[in-house]
Short mmCIF file of C-alpha atoms in Angstrom, two decimals:
data_model
loop_
_atom_site.label_atom_id
_atom_site.label_comp_id
_atom_site.label_asym_id
_atom_site.label_seq_id
_atom_site.Cartn_x
_atom_site.Cartn_y
_atom_site.Cartn_z
CA GLN A 1 50.40 96.91 17.53
CA VAL A 2 52.83 97.15 20.42
CA GLN A 3 51.73 99.12 23.44
CA LEU A 4 52.61 99.78 27.06
CA VAL A 5 49.79 100.30 29.53
CA GLU A 6 50.38 101.65 33.01
CA SER A 7 48.09 101.11 35.98
CA GLY A 8 48.07 101.62 39.73
CA GLY A 9 48.09 105.38 39.96
CA GLY A 10 45.73 107.32 42.18
CA LEU A 11 45.41 109.50 45.24
CA VAL A 12 47.48 108.69 48.32
CA GLN A 13 48.29 110.54 51.52
CA ALA A 14 51.79 111.73 52.26
CA GLY A 15 53.82 108.93 53.79
CA GLY A 16 51.82 106.30 51.96
CA SER A 17 52.70 103.80 49.27
CA LEU A 18 51.60 102.89 45.78
CA ARG A 19 52.60 100.18 43.34
CA LEU A 20 52.55 100.96 39.65
CA SER A 21 52.44 98.33 36.94
CA CYS A 22 53.18 98.52 33.24
CA SER A 23 52.33 95.75 30.83
CA ALA A 24 53.71 95.35 27.33
CA SER A 25 51.51 93.72 24.70
CA GLY A 26 51.47 93.09 20.98
CA ASN A 27 53.65 91.22 18.55
CA ILE A 28 56.78 91.26 20.73
CA PHE A 29 59.83 89.07 20.35
CA ARG A 30 61.49 90.26 23.56
CA VAL A 31 61.47 93.19 25.98
CA ASN A 32 64.87 94.54 26.93
CA ASP A 33 65.42 97.48 29.29
CA MET A 34 62.33 98.83 31.02
CA GLY A 35 62.01 101.98 33.04
CA TRP A 36 59.90 104.56 34.78
CA TYR A 37 59.82 108.33 34.33
CA ARG A 38 57.56 111.05 35.63
CA GLN A 39 56.47 114.53 34.70
CA ALA A 40 55.16 116.98 37.25
CA PRO A 41 53.05 119.99 36.22
CA GLY A 42 55.23 122.65 34.65
CA LYS A 43 58.34 120.46 34.74
CA GLU A 44 60.27 118.33 32.28
CA ARG A 45 60.02 114.56 32.22
CA GLU A 46 62.31 113.08 34.87
CA PHE A 47 64.12 109.74 34.92
CA LEU A 48 63.29 107.55 37.93
CA ALA A 49 64.56 104.02 37.43
CA THR A 50 65.50 101.38 34.90
CA ILE A 51 65.86 97.62 35.02
CA THR A 52 67.56 95.35 32.51
CA ARG A 53 66.31 92.00 31.38
CA GLY A 54 68.92 90.52 33.71
CA PHE A 55 67.45 92.52 36.64
CA SER A 56 70.22 95.09 37.01
CA THR A 57 68.74 98.34 38.31
CA ASN A 58 69.57 102.02 38.26
CA TYR A 59 67.82 104.78 40.21
CA ALA A 60 67.65 108.55 40.26
CA ASN A 61 69.02 110.00 43.49
CA SER A 62 65.64 111.58 44.20
CA VAL A 63 63.95 108.20 44.62
CA LYS A 64 66.79 105.92 45.70
CA GLY A 65 65.83 104.10 48.90
CA ARG A 66 62.12 104.92 48.51
CA PHE A 67 61.22 103.42 45.13
CA THR A 68 61.92 99.89 43.92
CA ILE A 69 61.71 98.75 40.32
CA SER A 70 61.14 95.11 39.44
CA ARG A 71 59.93 93.08 36.47
CA ASP A 72 58.47 89.81 35.35
CA ASN A 73 60.03 88.82 32.04
CA ALA A 74 57.51 86.07 31.33
CA LYS A 75 54.57 88.45 31.79
CA LYS A 76 56.35 91.40 30.14
CA VAL A 77 55.50 93.58 33.13
CA VAL A 78 57.52 96.13 35.05
CA TYR A 79 56.57 97.41 38.50
CA LEU A 80 57.43 100.46 40.56
CA GLN A 81 56.91 100.16 44.30
CA MET A 82 56.79 103.66 45.77
CA ASN A 83 57.08 104.19 49.52
CA SER A 84 57.26 107.26 51.76
CA LEU A 85 55.50 109.36 49.15
CA ASN A 86 55.42 113.12 49.51
CA ALA A 87 53.76 115.98 47.66
CA GLU A 88 56.81 116.38 45.39
CA ASP A 89 56.09 112.92 43.99
CA THR A 90 52.83 114.14 42.46
CA ALA A 91 53.17 113.65 38.72
CA VAL A 92 52.15 111.60 35.72
CA TYR A 93 54.23 108.43 35.73
CA TYR A 94 55.30 106.93 32.43
CA CYS A 95 56.61 103.51 31.53
CA ASN A 96 59.31 103.06 28.91
CA ALA A 97 60.66 99.93 27.27
CA ARG A 98 62.99 98.86 24.50
CA ILE A 99 60.90 96.42 22.53
CA ILE A 100 62.57 93.87 20.29
CA LEU A 101 60.18 93.16 17.41
CA THR A 102 62.42 90.92 15.33
CA THR A 103 66.13 90.07 15.27
CA THR A 104 66.72 93.22 13.20
CA ASN A 105 63.97 95.58 14.34
CA ASP A 106 63.40 97.24 17.67
CA MET A 107 61.59 100.27 19.01
CA ASP A 108 61.54 102.59 21.99
CA CYS A 109 58.02 102.50 23.42
CA TRP A 110 56.21 104.75 25.90
CA GLY A 111 52.98 104.30 27.79
CA LYS A 112 50.37 107.02 28.05
CA GLY A 113 50.99 107.54 31.75
CA THR A 114 49.19 107.14 35.04
CA LEU A 115 48.56 110.00 37.46
CA VAL A 116 49.84 109.85 41.02
CA THR A 117 48.61 112.51 43.40
CA VAL A 118 50.04 112.76 46.91
CA SER A 119 48.04 114.82 49.36
CA SER A 120 49.84 116.54 52.21
#
């Protein structure tokens, strides 16, 4: 069974930093695009950043310059380095990945999320 598991969330003071990790596991042939999203209380899920297998990145304007996405293809892990955090960054953070199962079968996979709380 393929799964994504996030880690690294927690409580941090405003102005601080956190690094989230997301690991893909299971019977995986290859992991293509990986990304991070978040959902704050009472709000819709919001795109944050994506990274291709070739390390091309794309960011939402709200986090550009503060957050950095990176990945380790061999370990099937994607990271999100978050700096200069503020209260508006409080949310559940979700990992997403396009998982290639076989040459003819792929799936869009989501993790269960990790909570980030920024205290002001």
